[in-house]
XYZ file of C-alpha atoms in Angstrom:
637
model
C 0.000 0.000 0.000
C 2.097 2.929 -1.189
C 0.570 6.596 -1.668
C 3.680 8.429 -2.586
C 4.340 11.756 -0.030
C 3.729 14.214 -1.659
C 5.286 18.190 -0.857
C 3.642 21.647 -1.992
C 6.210 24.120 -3.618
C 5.322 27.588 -3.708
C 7.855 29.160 -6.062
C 8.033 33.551 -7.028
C 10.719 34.269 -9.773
C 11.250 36.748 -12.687
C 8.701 36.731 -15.643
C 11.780 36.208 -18.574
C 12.304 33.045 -16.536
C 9.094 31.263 -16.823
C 10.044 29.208 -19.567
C 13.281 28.114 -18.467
C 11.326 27.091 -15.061
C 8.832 25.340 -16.423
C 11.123 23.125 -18.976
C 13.269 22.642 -15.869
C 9.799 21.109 -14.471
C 9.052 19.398 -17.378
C 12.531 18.026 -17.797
C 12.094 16.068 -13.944
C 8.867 14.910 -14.724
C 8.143 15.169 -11.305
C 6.114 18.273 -10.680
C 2.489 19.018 -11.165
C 1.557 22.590 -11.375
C -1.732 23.322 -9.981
C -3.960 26.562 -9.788
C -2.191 28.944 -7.884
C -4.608 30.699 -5.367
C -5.607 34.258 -5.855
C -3.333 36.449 -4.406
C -3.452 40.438 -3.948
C -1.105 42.736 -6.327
C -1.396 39.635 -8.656
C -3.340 38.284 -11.895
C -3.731 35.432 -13.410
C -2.305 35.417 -17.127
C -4.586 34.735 -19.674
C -2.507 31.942 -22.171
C -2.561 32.343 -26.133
C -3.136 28.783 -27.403
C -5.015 28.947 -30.697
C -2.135 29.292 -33.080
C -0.215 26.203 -31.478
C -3.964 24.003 -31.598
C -4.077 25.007 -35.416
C -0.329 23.479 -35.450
C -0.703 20.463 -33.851
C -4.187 20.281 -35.779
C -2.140 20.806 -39.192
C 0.574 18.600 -38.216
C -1.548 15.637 -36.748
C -3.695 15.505 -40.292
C -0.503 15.366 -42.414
C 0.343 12.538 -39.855
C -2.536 10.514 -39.932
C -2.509 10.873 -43.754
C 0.994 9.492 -44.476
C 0.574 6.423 -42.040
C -2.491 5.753 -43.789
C -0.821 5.864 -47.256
C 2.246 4.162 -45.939
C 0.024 1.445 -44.362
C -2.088 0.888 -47.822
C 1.231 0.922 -49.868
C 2.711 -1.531 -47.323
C -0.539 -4.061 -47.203
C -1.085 -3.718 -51.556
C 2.715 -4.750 -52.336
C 3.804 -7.026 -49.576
C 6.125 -5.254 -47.596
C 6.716 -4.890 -43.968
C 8.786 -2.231 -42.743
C 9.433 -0.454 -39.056
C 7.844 2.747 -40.094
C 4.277 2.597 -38.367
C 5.592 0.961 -35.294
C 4.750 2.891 -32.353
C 5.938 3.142 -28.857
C 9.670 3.987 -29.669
C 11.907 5.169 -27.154
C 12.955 8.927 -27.596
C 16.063 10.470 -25.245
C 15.099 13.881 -23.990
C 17.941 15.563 -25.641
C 16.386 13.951 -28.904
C 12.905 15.228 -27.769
C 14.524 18.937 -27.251
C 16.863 18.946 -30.525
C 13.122 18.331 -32.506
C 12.765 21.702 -32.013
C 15.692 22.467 -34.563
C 14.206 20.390 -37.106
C 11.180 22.395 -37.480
C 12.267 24.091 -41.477
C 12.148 19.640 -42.218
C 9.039 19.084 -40.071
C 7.045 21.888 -42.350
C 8.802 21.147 -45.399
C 7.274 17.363 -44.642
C 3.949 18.531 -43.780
C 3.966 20.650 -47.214
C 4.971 17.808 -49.278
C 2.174 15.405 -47.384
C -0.108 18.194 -48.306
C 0.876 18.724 -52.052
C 0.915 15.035 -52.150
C -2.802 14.850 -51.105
C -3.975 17.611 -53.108
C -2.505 15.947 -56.386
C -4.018 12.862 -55.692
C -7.282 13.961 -55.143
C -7.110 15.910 -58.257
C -5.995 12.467 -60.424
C -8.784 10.947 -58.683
C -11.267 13.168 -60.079
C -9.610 13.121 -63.348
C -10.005 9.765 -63.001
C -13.469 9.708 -62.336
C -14.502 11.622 -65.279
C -12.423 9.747 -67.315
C -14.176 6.499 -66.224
C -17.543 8.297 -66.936
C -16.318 9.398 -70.283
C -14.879 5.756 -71.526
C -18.342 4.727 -70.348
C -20.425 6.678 -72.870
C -18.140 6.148 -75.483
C -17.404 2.279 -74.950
C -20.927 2.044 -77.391
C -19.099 3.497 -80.686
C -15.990 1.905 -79.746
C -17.004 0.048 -82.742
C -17.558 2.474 -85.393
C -14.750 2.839 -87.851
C -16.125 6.028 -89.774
C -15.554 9.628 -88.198
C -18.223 10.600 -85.602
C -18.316 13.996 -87.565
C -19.482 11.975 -91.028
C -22.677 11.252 -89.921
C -24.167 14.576 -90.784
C -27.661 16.081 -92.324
C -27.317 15.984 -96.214
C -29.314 18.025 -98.458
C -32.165 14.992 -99.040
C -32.007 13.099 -95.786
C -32.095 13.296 -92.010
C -29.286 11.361 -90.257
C -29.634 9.901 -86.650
C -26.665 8.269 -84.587
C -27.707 7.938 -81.056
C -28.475 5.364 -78.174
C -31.845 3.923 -77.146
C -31.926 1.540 -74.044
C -32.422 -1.804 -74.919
C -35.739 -2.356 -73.734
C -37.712 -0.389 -76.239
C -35.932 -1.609 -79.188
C -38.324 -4.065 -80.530
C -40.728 -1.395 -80.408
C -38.670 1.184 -81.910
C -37.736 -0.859 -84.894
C -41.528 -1.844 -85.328
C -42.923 1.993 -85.344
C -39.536 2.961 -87.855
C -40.207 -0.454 -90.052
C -44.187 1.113 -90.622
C -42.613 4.474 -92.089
C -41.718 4.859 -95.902
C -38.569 6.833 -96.705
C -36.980 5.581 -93.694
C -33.995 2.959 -92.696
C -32.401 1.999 -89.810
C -29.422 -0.105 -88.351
C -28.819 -1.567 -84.764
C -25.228 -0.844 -85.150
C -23.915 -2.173 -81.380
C -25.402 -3.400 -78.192
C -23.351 -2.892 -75.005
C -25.047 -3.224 -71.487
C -28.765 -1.362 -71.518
C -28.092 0.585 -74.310
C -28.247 -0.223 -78.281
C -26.511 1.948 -80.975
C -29.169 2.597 -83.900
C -28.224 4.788 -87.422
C -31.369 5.970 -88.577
C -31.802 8.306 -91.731
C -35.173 9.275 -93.596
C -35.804 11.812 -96.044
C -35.995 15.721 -94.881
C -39.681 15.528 -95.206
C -40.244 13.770 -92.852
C -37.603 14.542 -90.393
C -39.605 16.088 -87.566
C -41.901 12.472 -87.919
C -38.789 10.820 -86.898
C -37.113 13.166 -84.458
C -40.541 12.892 -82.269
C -40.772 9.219 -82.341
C -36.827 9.001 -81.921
C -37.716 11.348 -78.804
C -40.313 9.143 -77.575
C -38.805 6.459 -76.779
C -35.524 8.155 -75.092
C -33.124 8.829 -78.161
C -29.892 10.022 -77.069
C -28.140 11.299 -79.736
C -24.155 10.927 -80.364
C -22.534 14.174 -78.464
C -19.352 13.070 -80.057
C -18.697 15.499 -83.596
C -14.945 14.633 -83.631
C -13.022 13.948 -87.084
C -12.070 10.610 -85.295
C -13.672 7.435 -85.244
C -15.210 6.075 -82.013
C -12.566 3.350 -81.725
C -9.657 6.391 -81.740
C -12.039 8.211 -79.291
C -12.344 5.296 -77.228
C -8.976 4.330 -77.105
C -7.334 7.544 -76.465
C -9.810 7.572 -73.587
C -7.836 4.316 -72.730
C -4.697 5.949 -72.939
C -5.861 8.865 -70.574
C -6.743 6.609 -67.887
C -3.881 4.440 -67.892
C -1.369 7.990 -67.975
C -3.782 8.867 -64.857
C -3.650 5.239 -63.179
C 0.230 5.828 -63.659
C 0.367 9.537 -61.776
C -1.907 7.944 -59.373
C 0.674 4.903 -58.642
C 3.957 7.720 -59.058
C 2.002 9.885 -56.127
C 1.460 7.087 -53.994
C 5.261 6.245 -54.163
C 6.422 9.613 -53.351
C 3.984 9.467 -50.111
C 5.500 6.107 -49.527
C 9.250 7.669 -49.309
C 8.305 9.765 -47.026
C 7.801 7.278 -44.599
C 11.273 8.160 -42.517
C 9.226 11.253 -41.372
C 7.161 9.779 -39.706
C 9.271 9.154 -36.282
C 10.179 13.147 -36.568
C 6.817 14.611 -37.186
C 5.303 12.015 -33.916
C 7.970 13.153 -31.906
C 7.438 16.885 -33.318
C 3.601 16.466 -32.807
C 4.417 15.232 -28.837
C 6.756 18.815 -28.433
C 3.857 20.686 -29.681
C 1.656 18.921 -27.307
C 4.457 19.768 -24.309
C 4.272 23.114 -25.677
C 0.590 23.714 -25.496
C 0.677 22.031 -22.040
C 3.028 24.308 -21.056
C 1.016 27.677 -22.273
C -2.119 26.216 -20.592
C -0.109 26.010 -17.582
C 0.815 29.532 -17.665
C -2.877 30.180 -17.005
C -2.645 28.070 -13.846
C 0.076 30.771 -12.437
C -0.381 33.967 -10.962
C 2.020 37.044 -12.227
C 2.785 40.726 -11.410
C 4.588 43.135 -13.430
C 8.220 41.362 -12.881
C 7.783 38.091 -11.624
C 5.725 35.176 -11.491
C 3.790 32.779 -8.491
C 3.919 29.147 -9.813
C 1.887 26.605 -7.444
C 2.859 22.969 -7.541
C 3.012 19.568 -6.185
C 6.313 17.447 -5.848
C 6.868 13.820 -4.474
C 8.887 14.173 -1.559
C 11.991 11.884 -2.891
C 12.481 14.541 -5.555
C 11.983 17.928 -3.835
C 16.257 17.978 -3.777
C 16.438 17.362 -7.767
C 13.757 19.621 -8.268
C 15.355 22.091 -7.009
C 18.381 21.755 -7.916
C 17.206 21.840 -11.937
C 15.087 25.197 -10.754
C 18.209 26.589 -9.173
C 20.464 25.500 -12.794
C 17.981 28.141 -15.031
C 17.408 30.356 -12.770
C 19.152 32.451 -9.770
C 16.612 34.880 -8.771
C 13.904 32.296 -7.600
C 12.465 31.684 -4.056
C 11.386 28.192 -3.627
C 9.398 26.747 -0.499
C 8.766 23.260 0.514
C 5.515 22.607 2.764
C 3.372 19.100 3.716
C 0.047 19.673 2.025
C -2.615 20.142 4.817
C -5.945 18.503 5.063
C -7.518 21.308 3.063
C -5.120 20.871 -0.160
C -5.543 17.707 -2.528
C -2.097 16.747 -3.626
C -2.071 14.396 -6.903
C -2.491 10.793 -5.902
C 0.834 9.233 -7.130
C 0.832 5.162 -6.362
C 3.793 3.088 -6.027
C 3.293 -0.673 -5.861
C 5.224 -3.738 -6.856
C 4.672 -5.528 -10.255
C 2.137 -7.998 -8.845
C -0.494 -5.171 -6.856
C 0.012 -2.545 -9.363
C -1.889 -4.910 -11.888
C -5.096 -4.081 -9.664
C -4.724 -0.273 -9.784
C -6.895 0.035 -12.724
C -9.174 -1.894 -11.238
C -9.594 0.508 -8.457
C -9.399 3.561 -10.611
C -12.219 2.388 -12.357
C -14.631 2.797 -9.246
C -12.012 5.613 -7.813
C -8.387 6.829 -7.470
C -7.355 7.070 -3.995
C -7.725 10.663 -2.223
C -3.932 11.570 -1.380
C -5.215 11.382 2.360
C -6.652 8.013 2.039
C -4.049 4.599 2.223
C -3.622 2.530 -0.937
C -6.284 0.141 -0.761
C -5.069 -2.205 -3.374
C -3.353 -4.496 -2.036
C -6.011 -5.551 0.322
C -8.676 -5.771 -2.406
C -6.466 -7.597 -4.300
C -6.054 -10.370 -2.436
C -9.994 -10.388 -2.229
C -10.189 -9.721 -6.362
C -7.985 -12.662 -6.885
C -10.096 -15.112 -4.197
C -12.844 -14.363 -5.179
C -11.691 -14.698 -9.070
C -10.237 -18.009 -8.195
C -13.342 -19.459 -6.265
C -15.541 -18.667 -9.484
C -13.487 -20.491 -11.797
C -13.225 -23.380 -9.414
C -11.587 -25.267 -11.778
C -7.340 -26.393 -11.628
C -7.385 -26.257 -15.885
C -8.924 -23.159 -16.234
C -6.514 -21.847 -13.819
C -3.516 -22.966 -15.722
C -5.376 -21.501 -19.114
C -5.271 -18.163 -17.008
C -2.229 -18.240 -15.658
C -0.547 -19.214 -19.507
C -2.269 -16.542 -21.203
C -2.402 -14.094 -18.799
C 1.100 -14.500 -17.968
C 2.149 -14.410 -21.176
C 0.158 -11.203 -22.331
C 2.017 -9.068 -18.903
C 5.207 -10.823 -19.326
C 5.387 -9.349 -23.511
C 4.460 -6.113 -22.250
C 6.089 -5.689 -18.960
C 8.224 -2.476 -20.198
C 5.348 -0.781 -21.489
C 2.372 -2.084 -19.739
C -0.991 -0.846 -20.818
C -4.087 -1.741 -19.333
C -5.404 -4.567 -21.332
C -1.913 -6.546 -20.661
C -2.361 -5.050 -16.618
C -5.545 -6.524 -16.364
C -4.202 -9.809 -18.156
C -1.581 -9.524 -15.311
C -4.993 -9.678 -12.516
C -6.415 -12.657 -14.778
C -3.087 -14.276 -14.563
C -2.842 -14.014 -10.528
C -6.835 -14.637 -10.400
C -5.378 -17.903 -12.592
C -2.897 -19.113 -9.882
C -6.061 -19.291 -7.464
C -8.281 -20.975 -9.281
C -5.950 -23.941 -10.106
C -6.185 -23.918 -6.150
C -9.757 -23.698 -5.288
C -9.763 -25.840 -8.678
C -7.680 -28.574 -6.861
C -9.895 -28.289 -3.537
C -12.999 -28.537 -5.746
C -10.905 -31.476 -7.787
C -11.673 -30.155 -11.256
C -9.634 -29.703 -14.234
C -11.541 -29.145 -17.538
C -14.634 -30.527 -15.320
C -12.782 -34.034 -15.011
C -12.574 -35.074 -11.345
C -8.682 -36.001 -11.415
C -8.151 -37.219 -7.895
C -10.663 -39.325 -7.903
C -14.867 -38.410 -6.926
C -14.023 -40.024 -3.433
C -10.820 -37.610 -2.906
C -12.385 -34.060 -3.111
C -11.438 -31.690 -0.339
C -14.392 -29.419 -0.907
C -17.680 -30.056 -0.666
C -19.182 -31.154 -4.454
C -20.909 -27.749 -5.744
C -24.028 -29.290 -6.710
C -25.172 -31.774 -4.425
C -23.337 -31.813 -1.074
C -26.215 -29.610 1.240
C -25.359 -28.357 4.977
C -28.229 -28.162 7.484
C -27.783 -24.563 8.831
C -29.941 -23.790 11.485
C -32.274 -26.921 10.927
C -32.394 -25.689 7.181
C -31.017 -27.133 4.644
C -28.732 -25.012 2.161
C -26.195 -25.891 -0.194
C -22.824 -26.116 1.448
C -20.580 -24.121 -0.853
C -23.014 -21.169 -0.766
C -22.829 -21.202 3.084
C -19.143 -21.089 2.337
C -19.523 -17.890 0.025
C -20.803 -16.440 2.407
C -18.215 -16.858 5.038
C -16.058 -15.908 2.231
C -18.033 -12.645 2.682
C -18.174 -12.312 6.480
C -14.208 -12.123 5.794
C -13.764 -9.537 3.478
C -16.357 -7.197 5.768
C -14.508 -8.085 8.400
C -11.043 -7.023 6.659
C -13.195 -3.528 5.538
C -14.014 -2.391 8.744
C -10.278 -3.271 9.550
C -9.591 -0.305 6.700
C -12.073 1.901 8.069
C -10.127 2.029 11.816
C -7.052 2.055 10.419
C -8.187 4.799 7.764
C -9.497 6.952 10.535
C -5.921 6.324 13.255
C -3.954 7.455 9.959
C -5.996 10.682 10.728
C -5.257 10.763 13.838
C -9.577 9.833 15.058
C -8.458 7.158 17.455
C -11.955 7.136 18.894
C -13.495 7.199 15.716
C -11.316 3.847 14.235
C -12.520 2.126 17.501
C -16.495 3.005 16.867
C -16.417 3.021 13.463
C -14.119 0.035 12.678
C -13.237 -1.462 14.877
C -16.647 -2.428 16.528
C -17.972 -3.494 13.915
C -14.969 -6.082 12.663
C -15.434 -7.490 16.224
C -19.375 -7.935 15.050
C -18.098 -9.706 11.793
C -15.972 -12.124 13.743
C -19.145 -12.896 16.055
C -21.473 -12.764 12.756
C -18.867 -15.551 11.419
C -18.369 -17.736 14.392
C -22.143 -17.959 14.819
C -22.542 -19.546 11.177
C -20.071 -22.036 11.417
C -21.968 -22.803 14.810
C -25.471 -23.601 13.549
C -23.642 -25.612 10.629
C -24.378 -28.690 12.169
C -21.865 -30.465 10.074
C -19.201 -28.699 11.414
C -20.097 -29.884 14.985
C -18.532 -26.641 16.347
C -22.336 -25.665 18.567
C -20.075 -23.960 21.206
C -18.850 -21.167 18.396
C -23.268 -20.391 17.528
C -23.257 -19.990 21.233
C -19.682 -17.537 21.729
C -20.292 -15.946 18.073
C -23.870 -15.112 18.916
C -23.064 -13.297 21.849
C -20.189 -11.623 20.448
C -21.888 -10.060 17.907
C -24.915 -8.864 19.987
C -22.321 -7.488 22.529
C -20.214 -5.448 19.975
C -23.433 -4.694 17.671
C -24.771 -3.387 21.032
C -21.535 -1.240 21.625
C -21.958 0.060 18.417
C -25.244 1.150 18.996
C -24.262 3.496 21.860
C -21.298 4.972 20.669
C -23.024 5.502 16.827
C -24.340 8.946 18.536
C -21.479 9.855 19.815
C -21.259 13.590 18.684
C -24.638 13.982 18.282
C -26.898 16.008 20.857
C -29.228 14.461 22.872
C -32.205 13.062 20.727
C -29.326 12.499 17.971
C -27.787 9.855 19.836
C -30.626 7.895 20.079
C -31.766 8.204 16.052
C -28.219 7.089 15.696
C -27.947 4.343 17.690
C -31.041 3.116 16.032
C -29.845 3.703 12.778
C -26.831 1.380 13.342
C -28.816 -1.401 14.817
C -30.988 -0.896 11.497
C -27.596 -1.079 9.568
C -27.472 -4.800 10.918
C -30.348 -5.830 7.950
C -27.984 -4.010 5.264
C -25.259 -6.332 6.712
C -26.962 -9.271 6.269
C -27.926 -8.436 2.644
C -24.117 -7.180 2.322
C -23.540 -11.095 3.051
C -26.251 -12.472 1.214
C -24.574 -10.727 -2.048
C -21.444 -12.872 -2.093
C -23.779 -15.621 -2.777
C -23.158 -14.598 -6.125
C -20.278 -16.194 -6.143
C -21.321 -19.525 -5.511
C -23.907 -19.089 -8.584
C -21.690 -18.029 -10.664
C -19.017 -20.866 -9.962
C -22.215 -23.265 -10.041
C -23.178 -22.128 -13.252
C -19.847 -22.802 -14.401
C -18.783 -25.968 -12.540
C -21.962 -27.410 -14.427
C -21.125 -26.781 -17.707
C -17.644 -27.814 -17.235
C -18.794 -31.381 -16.253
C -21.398 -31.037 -19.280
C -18.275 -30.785 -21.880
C -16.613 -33.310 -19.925
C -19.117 -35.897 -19.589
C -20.034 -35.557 -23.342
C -16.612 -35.214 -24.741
C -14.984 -37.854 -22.466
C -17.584 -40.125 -24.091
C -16.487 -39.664 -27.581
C -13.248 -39.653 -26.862
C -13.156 -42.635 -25.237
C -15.521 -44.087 -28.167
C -13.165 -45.580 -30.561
C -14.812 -44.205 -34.006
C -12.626 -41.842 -35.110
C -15.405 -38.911 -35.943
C -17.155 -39.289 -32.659
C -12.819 -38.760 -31.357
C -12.740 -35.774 -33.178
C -16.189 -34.599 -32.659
C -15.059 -35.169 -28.523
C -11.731 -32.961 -29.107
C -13.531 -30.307 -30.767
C -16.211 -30.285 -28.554
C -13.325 -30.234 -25.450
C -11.561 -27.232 -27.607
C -15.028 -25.067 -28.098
C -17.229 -25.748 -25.168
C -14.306 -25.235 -22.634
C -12.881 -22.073 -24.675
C -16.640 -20.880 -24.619
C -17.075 -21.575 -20.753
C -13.762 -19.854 -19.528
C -14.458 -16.568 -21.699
C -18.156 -16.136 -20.333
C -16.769 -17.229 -16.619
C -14.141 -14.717 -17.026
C -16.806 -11.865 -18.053
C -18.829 -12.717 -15.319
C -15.829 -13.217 -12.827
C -14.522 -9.940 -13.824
C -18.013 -8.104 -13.370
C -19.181 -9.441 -10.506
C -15.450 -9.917 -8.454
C -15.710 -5.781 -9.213
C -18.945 -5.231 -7.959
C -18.254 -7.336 -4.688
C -15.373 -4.908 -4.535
C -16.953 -1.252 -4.948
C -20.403 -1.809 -2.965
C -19.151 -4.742 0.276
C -16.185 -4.014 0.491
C -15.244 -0.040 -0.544
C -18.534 0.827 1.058
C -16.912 0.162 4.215
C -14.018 2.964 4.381
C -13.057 4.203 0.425
């Protein structure tokens, strides 16, 4: 458990040192500047960020550009290359020299940019090109020049398209008219080239029955033929496929800029961080108040770097008082610090609170364990989850942190697994040799009543973890100095729990412990009763009996605290039975003979397993949570 100290600096220099300071902060990475309070004589500086937004802004689109042409280029002709690959270590003095590079940063960004807008220019080029060799793929076949089929002094001439569904009718209603011919010249798609030509008088006749049945007339009055036309159209596209290919090339070399413009596009982020900091400070018309919070084990190298930039600076370290809220910084070891976003989800520790995660845990991976309940699942989680921390333990992230959790959780359920003798839902040790109680038929008489036996054990299970919470509340509130308070508060009420616990293993008649009913019943009316009178404690005089009655009401929240862990026993139920399902059914067709019904056993053993451990682990990972923010935070977080 391991909330780092933290220590407040309060820090007045000169104004033309600001930006020396605040690299100097940057540069520790140990230092977060908070709001400075208002102060008189002083104002609070109002930062300019818009022009380095619309940088990053420009930059980041030029970015996300040329990794997605360099990715396309990569995937279309079979090459792998370093260039996308993220996560790359960058020295500081590399991360401050960027800044010298900026005339190649912008020259990069220009070329992306020209890039781009060629390309999108080819592809429209492109496009009507396409159009174009669409409408003239029809007289692709003509051999005469589309300017030859003119009006003559006698006749009318026609070249145009019709689709193809009125041509029988068009032929029929031209066939009826004297002085009139016709040829279906092509066919191509829905459309049909026709040549018509009639004498003059009757050339309006024809252009209205033409126009009746959609006549689209050649728009091509070239000296060329349409198989020129069409294949210089060819020609036009394939130049234009060519640019296209050229430009997409030229992106791809720039692919070495990619590791300067990320690491540019992270100084312009440090940059705008730093401006938006400047509105945290307070200034007059010389110097500057800066307001920030330092972990105590670097408050001397802090300093020092402030002291290496700049001379006229007064510094003060202070311990943050109650009022403050210092920055939560955690420091656990490889194994707890897996559970810290598990915690963050529900909340990140107040700075004045202890670390709670180690504690929960322990509970996170019990309980995680005891849900499985079974020794091969456990190893499955253990591999995996192992596997996924162990490749990322240099750069963890939180999918391979929580793989880390599932990997611990693993390690416990081969135990409970072995205590519940199942692996893969085969009883390995033997049906005789189980340590555990069988999940769904051994009962315990409790009280007279009869109740399954690993859900009374859930429940103790339960009892525990309260127990351990009001534990954290006491010691939560001695931290703070509320000695009386940790007694009342936590103290009592873990003594209850212990009664609370000793009195169900009592009336478990199978345990044949009847003293511990008798010694845990008592102990947990004495200390409930304790609680009761010291619940009013700084309350006036009608207050201290509403409170004392509102803590013996708490008692039916307690039990329904306890009843909730019986979640865990339905949820390792529900997955202890289909476990034995997939065994029972695939052992028999392995252990068939006939080789399909062998196979059809090993796939089954593959699938339904696979199947069971993901939905186990989804409802492990819920419901272990939930046990964790409402039981067992409720108590003291």
């Amino acid at each position: 458990m391991a909330i780092v100290k933290m220590r407040k600096l309060q820090l007045v220099a000169m104004s033309y040192d600001k930006n020396v300071i605040l690299d100097a902060l940057g540069r520790t990475g140990a230092a977060q500047v908070t709001l400075h309070t208002d102060t008189e004589y002083t104002v609070a500086p109002v930062p300019d960020t818009e022009e380095t937004r619309g940088k990053i802004a420009s930059l980041e689109a030029a970015l996300t550009v040329l990794s997605s042409e360099v990715e396309n280029y990569e995937k279309e002709n079979g090459i792998g290359s370093e260039a996308l690959k993220d996560g790359f270590d960058v020295s500081y003095s590399e991360f401050v020299a960027i800044q010298d590079k900026k005339d190649e940063v912008y020259g990069a960004v220009d070329a992306i940019n020209a890039l781009t807008d060629k390309k999108n220019t080819l592809k429209a080029e492109l496009a009507r090109l396409k159009r174009q060799k669409e409408s003239v793929a029809i007289y692709a076949s003509l051999t005469m020049p589309l300017n030859s089929f003119t009006n003559t002094t006698k006749t009318r001439l026609r070249l145009g398209t019709v689709a193809t569904q009125y041509c029988d009718t068009l032929e029929k209603s031209l066939s009826e008219i004297e002085l009139c011919q016709y040829t279906k010249i092509a066919v191509t798609g829905e459309e049909a080239l026709y040549f018509v030509v009639a004498h003059k008088s009757i050339g309006t006749e024809i252009d209205g029955i033409l126009s009746s049945f959609g006549f689209s007339e050649c728009p091509y009055k070239e000296a060329i033929t349409g198989a020129t036309l069409y294949k210089e159209l060819e020609e036009k596209e394939a130049h234009c496929l060519q640019a296209i290919a050229e430009n997409a090339y030229a992106m791809y070399g720039l692919r070495d800029k990619i590791r300067s413009l990320k690491i540019y596009d992270d100084y312009l982020t440090f940059a705008l961080e730093k401006e938006e900091t400047t509105g945290k400070l307070r200034t007059t018309d010389k110097t500057f108040l800066l307001q920030a919070y330092v972990p105590a084990e670097s408050e001397t190298t802090v300093e020092a770097e402030i002291r290496a930039v700049a001379q006229a600076a007064f510094m003060e370290f202070t311990d943050p008082t109650e009022e403050d809220t210092p920055p939560t910084l955690l420091r656990n070891n490889g194994i707890i610090s897996n559970f810290e976003s598990i915690t963050n989800t529900y909340s990140a520790p107040n700075y004045h609170e202890f670390d709670p995660n180690a504690v929960m845990a322990f509970f996170y991976s019990l309980f995680m364990g005891f849900i499985i309940g079974d020794a091969g699942y456990g190893v499955l989680m253990l591999l995996g989850g192992g596997y996924l921390w162990w490749k990322n333990r240099a750069r963890p992230t939180g999918m391979s942190r929580l793989a880390g959790a599932f990997a611990i959780g693993g390690i416990f359920a081969i135990i409970w697994g072995l205590l519940f003798n199942s692996f893969f839902g085969f009883a390995i040790l033997g049906k005789a040799n189980t340590l555990m109680p069988n999940p769904q038929t051994d009962m315990w008489s409790l009280a007279g009543i009869a109740v399954p036996a690993v859900l009374i054990i859930s429940m103790l299970i339960g009892v525990v973890q309260l127990f351990a919470g009001y534990v954290c509340k006491a010691v939560q509130e001695w931290r703070r100095g509320n000695i009386t308070d940790g007694v009342c508060d936590g103290g009592l009420w873990a003594m209850f729990s212990v009664g609370v616990g000793l009195a169900i293993v009592g009336f478990v008649e199978e345990a044949k412990i009847p003293v511990f009913g008798t010694v845990g019943g008592i102990m947990a009316g004495v200390f409930l009763l304790l609680a009761m009178l010291t619940a009013g404690r700084k309350e006036k005089f009608f207050g201290k009996f509403t409170k004392g009655f509102g803590a013996a009401y708490g008692v039916i929240n307690y039990a329904s605290d306890i009843l909730s862990y019986a979640r865990l026993y339905g949820l390792m139920l529900s997955g202890a039975v289909i476990a034995g399902i997939i065994a029972q059914y695939s052992g028999g067709f392995i252990t068939s003979g006939n080789i399909g019904l062998i196979l059809l056993g090993v796939v089954l053993l593959i699938v339904g397993h696979g199947f069971n451990l993901v939905m186990n682990l989804l409802g492990a990972y819920i419901h272990d949570a939930r046990l964790q923010y409402v039981e067992f935070y409720g108590r003291f977080f």
